[in-house]
mmCIF file of C-alpha atoms in Angstrom:
data_model
loop_
_atom_site.group_PDB
_atom_site.id
_atom_site.type_symbol
_atom_site.label_atom_id
_atom_site.label_comp_id
_atom_site.label_asym_id
_atom_site.label_seq_id
_atom_site.Cartn_x
_atom_site.Cartn_y
_atom_site.Cartn_z
ATOM 1 C CA UNK P 8 0.000 0.000 0.000
ATOM 2 C CA UNK P 9 1.179 3.492 -0.884
ATOM 3 C CA UNK P 10 2.108 5.550 2.196
ATOM 4 C CA UNK P 11 -0.153 8.497 3.010
ATOM 5 C CA UNK P 12 1.453 11.868 3.706
ATOM 6 C CA UNK P 13 -0.356 14.566 5.667
ATOM 7 C CA UNK P 14 1.051 18.115 5.642
ATOM 8 C CA UNK P 15 0.530 20.648 8.394
ATOM 9 C CA UNK P 16 1.119 24.427 8.439
ATOM 10 C CA UNK P 17 4.165 24.187 10.700
ATOM 11 C CA UNK P 18 6.390 21.678 12.510
ATOM 12 C CA UNK P 19 5.340 23.214 15.824
ATOM 13 C CA UNK P 20 1.651 22.553 15.129
ATOM 14 C CA UNK P 21 2.342 18.944 14.195
ATOM 15 C CA UNK P 22 4.352 18.457 17.382
ATOM 16 C CA UNK P 23 1.510 19.919 19.474
ATOM 17 C CA UNK P 24 -0.922 17.371 18.009
ATOM 18 C CA UNK P 25 0.944 14.491 19.632
ATOM 19 C CA UNK P 26 1.854 16.576 22.705
ATOM 20 C CA UNK P 27 5.507 16.709 21.614
ATOM 21 C CA UNK P 28 6.032 13.142 22.814
ATOM 22 C CA UNK P 29 7.428 10.493 20.485
ATOM 23 C CA UNK P 30 5.867 7.796 22.673
ATOM 24 C CA UNK P 31 2.433 9.077 21.594
ATOM 25 C CA UNK P 32 3.343 8.318 17.990
ATOM 26 C CA UNK P 33 4.359 4.834 19.142
ATOM 27 C CA UNK P 34 0.928 4.458 20.809
ATOM 28 C CA UNK P 35 -0.759 5.341 17.507
ATOM 29 C CA UNK P 36 1.453 2.865 15.642
ATOM 30 C CA UNK P 37 0.538 0.125 18.095
ATOM 31 C CA UNK P 38 -3.180 0.969 18.173
ATOM 32 C CA UNK P 39 -3.679 1.031 14.403
ATOM 33 C CA UNK P 40 -0.850 -1.268 13.258
ATOM 34 C CA UNK P 41 0.807 1.407 11.141
ATOM 35 C CA UNK P 42 4.267 2.893 10.880
ATOM 36 C CA UNK P 43 4.523 6.649 11.319
ATOM 37 C CA UNK P 44 7.386 8.831 10.143
ATOM 38 C CA UNK P 45 7.401 12.537 10.893
ATOM 39 C CA UNK P 46 9.778 15.204 9.626
ATOM 40 C CA UNK P 47 9.389 18.955 9.776
ATOM 41 C CA UNK P 48 5.738 19.695 8.914
ATOM 42 C CA UNK P 49 4.576 16.350 7.501
ATOM 43 C CA UNK P 50 3.463 12.990 8.781
ATOM 44 C CA UNK P 51 3.786 9.797 6.743
ATOM 45 C CA UNK P 52 1.555 6.821 7.520
ATOM 46 C CA UNK P 53 2.391 3.343 6.214
ATOM 47 C CA UNK P 54 0.067 0.368 6.573
ATOM 48 C CA UNK P 55 -3.216 -1.043 5.342
ATOM 49 C CA UNK P 56 -5.648 1.444 3.783
ATOM 50 C CA UNK P 57 -8.233 1.133 6.592
ATOM 51 C CA UNK P 58 -5.540 1.636 9.245
ATOM 52 C CA UNK P 59 -4.178 4.656 7.377
ATOM 53 C CA UNK P 60 -7.694 6.127 7.264
ATOM 54 C CA UNK P 61 -8.233 5.705 11.005
ATOM 55 C CA UNK P 62 -4.818 7.215 11.754
ATOM 56 C CA UNK P 63 -5.544 10.151 9.446
ATOM 57 C CA UNK P 64 -8.925 10.646 11.162
ATOM 58 C CA UNK P 65 -7.211 10.775 14.537
ATOM 59 C CA UNK P 66 -4.856 13.528 13.393
ATOM 60 C CA UNK P 67 -7.763 15.328 11.697
ATOM 61 C CA UNK P 68 -9.646 15.402 15.012
ATOM 62 C CA UNK P 69 -6.555 16.481 16.932
ATOM 63 C CA UNK P 70 -6.035 19.282 14.402
ATOM 64 C CA UNK P 71 -9.709 20.322 14.668
ATOM 65 C CA UNK P 72 -9.423 20.514 18.452
ATOM 66 C CA UNK P 73 -6.260 22.582 18.173
ATOM 67 C CA UNK P 74 -7.918 24.836 15.584
ATOM 68 C CA UNK P 75 -10.771 25.565 18.008
ATOM 69 C CA UNK P 76 -8.301 26.894 20.569
ATOM 70 C CA UNK P 77 -7.942 23.813 22.746
ATOM 71 C CA UNK P 78 -4.617 23.041 24.347
ATOM 72 C CA UNK P 79 -4.243 19.324 23.805
ATOM 73 C CA UNK P 80 -3.167 17.489 26.922
ATOM 74 C CA UNK P 81 -1.992 13.914 27.299
ATOM 75 C CA UNK P 82 -5.438 12.947 28.577
ATOM 76 C CA UNK P 83 -7.110 14.491 25.508
ATOM 77 C CA UNK P 84 -4.707 12.660 23.202
ATOM 78 C CA UNK P 85 -5.314 9.337 24.933
ATOM 79 C CA UNK P 86 -9.112 9.836 24.940
ATOM 80 C CA UNK P 87 -9.206 10.667 21.233
ATOM 81 C CA UNK P 88 -6.947 7.743 20.370
ATOM 82 C CA UNK P 89 -9.188 5.377 22.343
ATOM 83 C CA UNK P 90 -12.354 6.822 20.754
ATOM 84 C CA UNK P 91 -11.059 6.434 17.200
ATOM 85 C CA UNK P 92 -9.821 2.926 17.999
ATOM 86 C CA UNK P 93 -13.297 1.981 19.338
ATOM 87 C CA UNK P 94 -14.874 3.381 16.152
ATOM 88 C CA UNK P 95 -16.592 6.336 17.816
ATOM 89 C CA UNK P 96 -15.738 8.621 14.911
ATOM 90 C CA UNK P 97 -19.283 9.996 14.561
ATOM 91 C CA UNK P 98 -19.304 11.127 18.200
ATOM 92 C CA UNK P 99 -15.956 12.872 17.825
ATOM 93 C CA UNK P 100 -17.084 14.528 14.596
ATOM 94 C CA UNK P 101 -20.212 15.805 16.353
ATOM 95 C CA UNK P 102 -18.061 17.176 19.161
ATOM 96 C CA UNK P 103 -16.026 19.289 16.734
ATOM 97 C CA UNK P 104 -18.659 20.309 14.187
ATOM 98 C CA UNK P 105 -19.750 23.433 16.046
ATOM 99 C CA UNK P 106 -17.119 25.395 17.928
ATOM 100 C CA UNK P 107 -18.295 26.285 21.413
ATOM 101 C CA UNK P 108 -17.386 29.841 22.383
ATOM 102 C CA UNK P 109 -18.792 31.972 25.182
ATOM 103 C CA UNK P 110 -18.767 35.589 23.946
ATOM 104 C CA UNK P 111 -18.804 38.693 26.089
ATOM 105 C CA UNK P 112 -18.225 42.376 25.293
ATOM 106 C CA UNK P 113 -14.513 42.368 26.026
ATOM 107 C CA UNK P 114 -13.512 38.728 25.898
ATOM 108 C CA UNK P 115 -14.353 35.277 24.645
ATOM 109 C CA UNK P 116 -14.008 32.026 26.541
ATOM 110 C CA UNK P 117 -13.092 28.853 24.684
ATOM 111 C CA UNK P 118 -12.967 25.455 26.404
ATOM 112 C CA UNK P 119 -9.355 24.338 26.587
ATOM 113 C CA UNK P 120 -9.896 20.572 26.772
ATOM 114 C CA UNK P 121 -12.346 18.026 25.409
ATOM 115 C CA UNK P 122 -13.813 17.463 28.855
ATOM 116 C CA UNK P 123 -14.413 21.198 29.280
ATOM 117 C CA UNK P 124 -16.206 21.279 25.930
ATOM 118 C CA UNK P 125 -18.370 18.314 26.916
ATOM 119 C CA UNK P 126 -19.117 20.000 30.247
ATOM 120 C CA UNK P 127 -20.292 23.178 28.489
ATOM 121 C CA UNK P 128 -22.424 21.138 26.105
ATOM 122 C CA UNK P 129 -24.097 19.414 29.051
ATOM 123 C CA UNK P 130 -24.681 22.782 30.756
ATOM 124 C CA UNK P 131 -26.459 24.030 27.634
ATOM 125 C CA UNK P 132 -28.593 20.875 27.281
ATOM 126 C CA UNK P 133 -29.626 19.985 30.823
ATOM 127 C CA UNK P 134 -31.537 21.748 33.577
ATOM 128 C CA UNK P 135 -29.072 20.627 36.272
ATOM 129 C CA UNK P 136 -25.458 19.574 35.782
ATOM 130 C CA UNK P 137 -23.103 18.305 38.473
ATOM 131 C CA UNK P 138 -19.418 18.904 37.826
ATOM 132 C CA UNK P 139 -17.189 16.555 39.783
ATOM 133 C CA UNK P 140 -13.446 16.462 39.379
ATOM 134 C CA UNK P 141 -10.067 17.629 40.611
ATOM 135 C CA UNK P 142 -9.372 21.208 41.598
ATOM 136 C CA UNK P 143 -8.243 23.599 38.901
ATOM 137 C CA UNK P 144 -9.987 21.957 35.941
ATOM 138 C CA UNK P 145 -12.393 24.836 35.242
ATOM 139 C CA UNK P 146 -15.654 23.535 36.684
ATOM 140 C CA UNK P 147 -16.627 26.689 38.580
ATOM 141 C CA UNK P 148 -15.122 29.071 36.022
ATOM 142 C CA UNK P 149 -17.040 27.554 33.109
ATOM 143 C CA UNK P 150 -20.241 27.187 35.121
ATOM 144 C CA UNK P 151 -20.179 30.837 36.162
ATOM 145 C CA UNK P 152 -19.225 31.948 32.630
ATOM 146 C CA UNK P 153 -22.180 29.979 31.204
ATOM 147 C CA UNK P 154 -24.535 31.521 33.758
ATOM 148 C CA UNK P 155 -23.186 34.995 33.000
ATOM 149 C CA UNK P 156 -23.644 34.449 29.258
ATOM 150 C CA UNK P 157 -27.248 33.376 29.850
ATOM 151 C CA UNK P 158 -27.845 36.412 32.072
ATOM 152 C CA UNK P 159 -26.345 38.831 29.542
ATOM 153 C CA UNK P 160 -28.478 37.308 26.764
ATOM 154 C CA UNK P 161 -31.663 37.451 28.895
ATOM 155 C CA UNK P 162 -32.075 33.697 28.937
ATOM 156 C CA UNK P 163 -34.544 32.802 31.645
ATOM 157 C CA UNK P 164 -35.731 29.321 30.808
ATOM 158 C CA UNK P 165 -33.520 26.375 29.968
ATOM 159 C CA UNK P 166 -36.615 24.323 29.175
ATOM 160 C CA UNK P 167 -37.285 26.476 26.109
ATOM 161 C CA UNK P 168 -36.052 24.503 23.051
ATOM 162 C CA UNK P 169 -34.529 27.576 21.406
ATOM 163 C CA UNK P 170 -32.683 28.600 24.576
ATOM 164 C CA UNK P 171 -31.358 25.082 25.064
ATOM 165 C CA UNK P 172 -29.885 25.109 21.555
ATOM 166 C CA UNK P 173 -28.433 28.583 21.393
ATOM 167 C CA UNK P 174 -28.317 31.080 24.233
ATOM 168 C CA UNK P 175 -27.798 33.979 21.799
ATOM 169 C CA UNK P 176 -31.420 33.618 20.590
ATOM 170 C CA UNK P 177 -32.887 33.786 24.077
ATOM 171 C CA UNK P 178 -34.014 37.413 23.902
ATOM 172 C CA UNK P 179 -35.978 36.740 20.691
ATOM 173 C CA UNK P 180 -37.361 33.538 22.155
ATOM 174 C CA UNK P 181 -38.471 35.281 25.359
ATOM 175 C CA UNK P 182 -40.219 38.000 23.385
ATOM 176 C CA UNK P 183 -41.945 35.422 21.194
ATOM 177 C CA UNK P 184 -43.005 33.404 24.275
ATOM 178 C CA UNK P 185 -44.490 36.497 25.926
ATOM 179 C CA UNK P 186 -46.422 37.380 22.782
ATOM 180 C CA UNK P 187 -47.867 33.872 22.366
ATOM 181 C CA UNK P 188 -48.153 32.889 25.912
#
């Protein structure tokens, strides 16, 4: 099988995708039974076509996460590798289709890890969300930022289908609800 070559904008970006650790490339090789060679700003994948595709998908997802402003950690790398290996590509694709950004007048807040993004998605979907985890992972910060965004956008009801999907439409939704209701 012909080796697949993937080019990236810079060597630094490519290195960030595998957390700058050669052992992460070895994990990918072992997980998908491929051989990976990296030089400068490119990555070469040798192996069966299906294995090359899965490896390319992994790096596509890692690049998408990086492009959305996430700082990829070892945990994120391991989670994505495991998800692609288990065939959960559709779930990962859904996670990265819509960037999740909390916007305020002077700043924007972007989740820095996959778990933070999932946490924010759960906050937007559910009435009550419990965040349990180690100190310093952003639970309170993201919860308060989400509440502040809802307050600024006049979102009063999470049970409203429009508000649950997009907090920026809440003011319109509230006006429409008052008029009809």
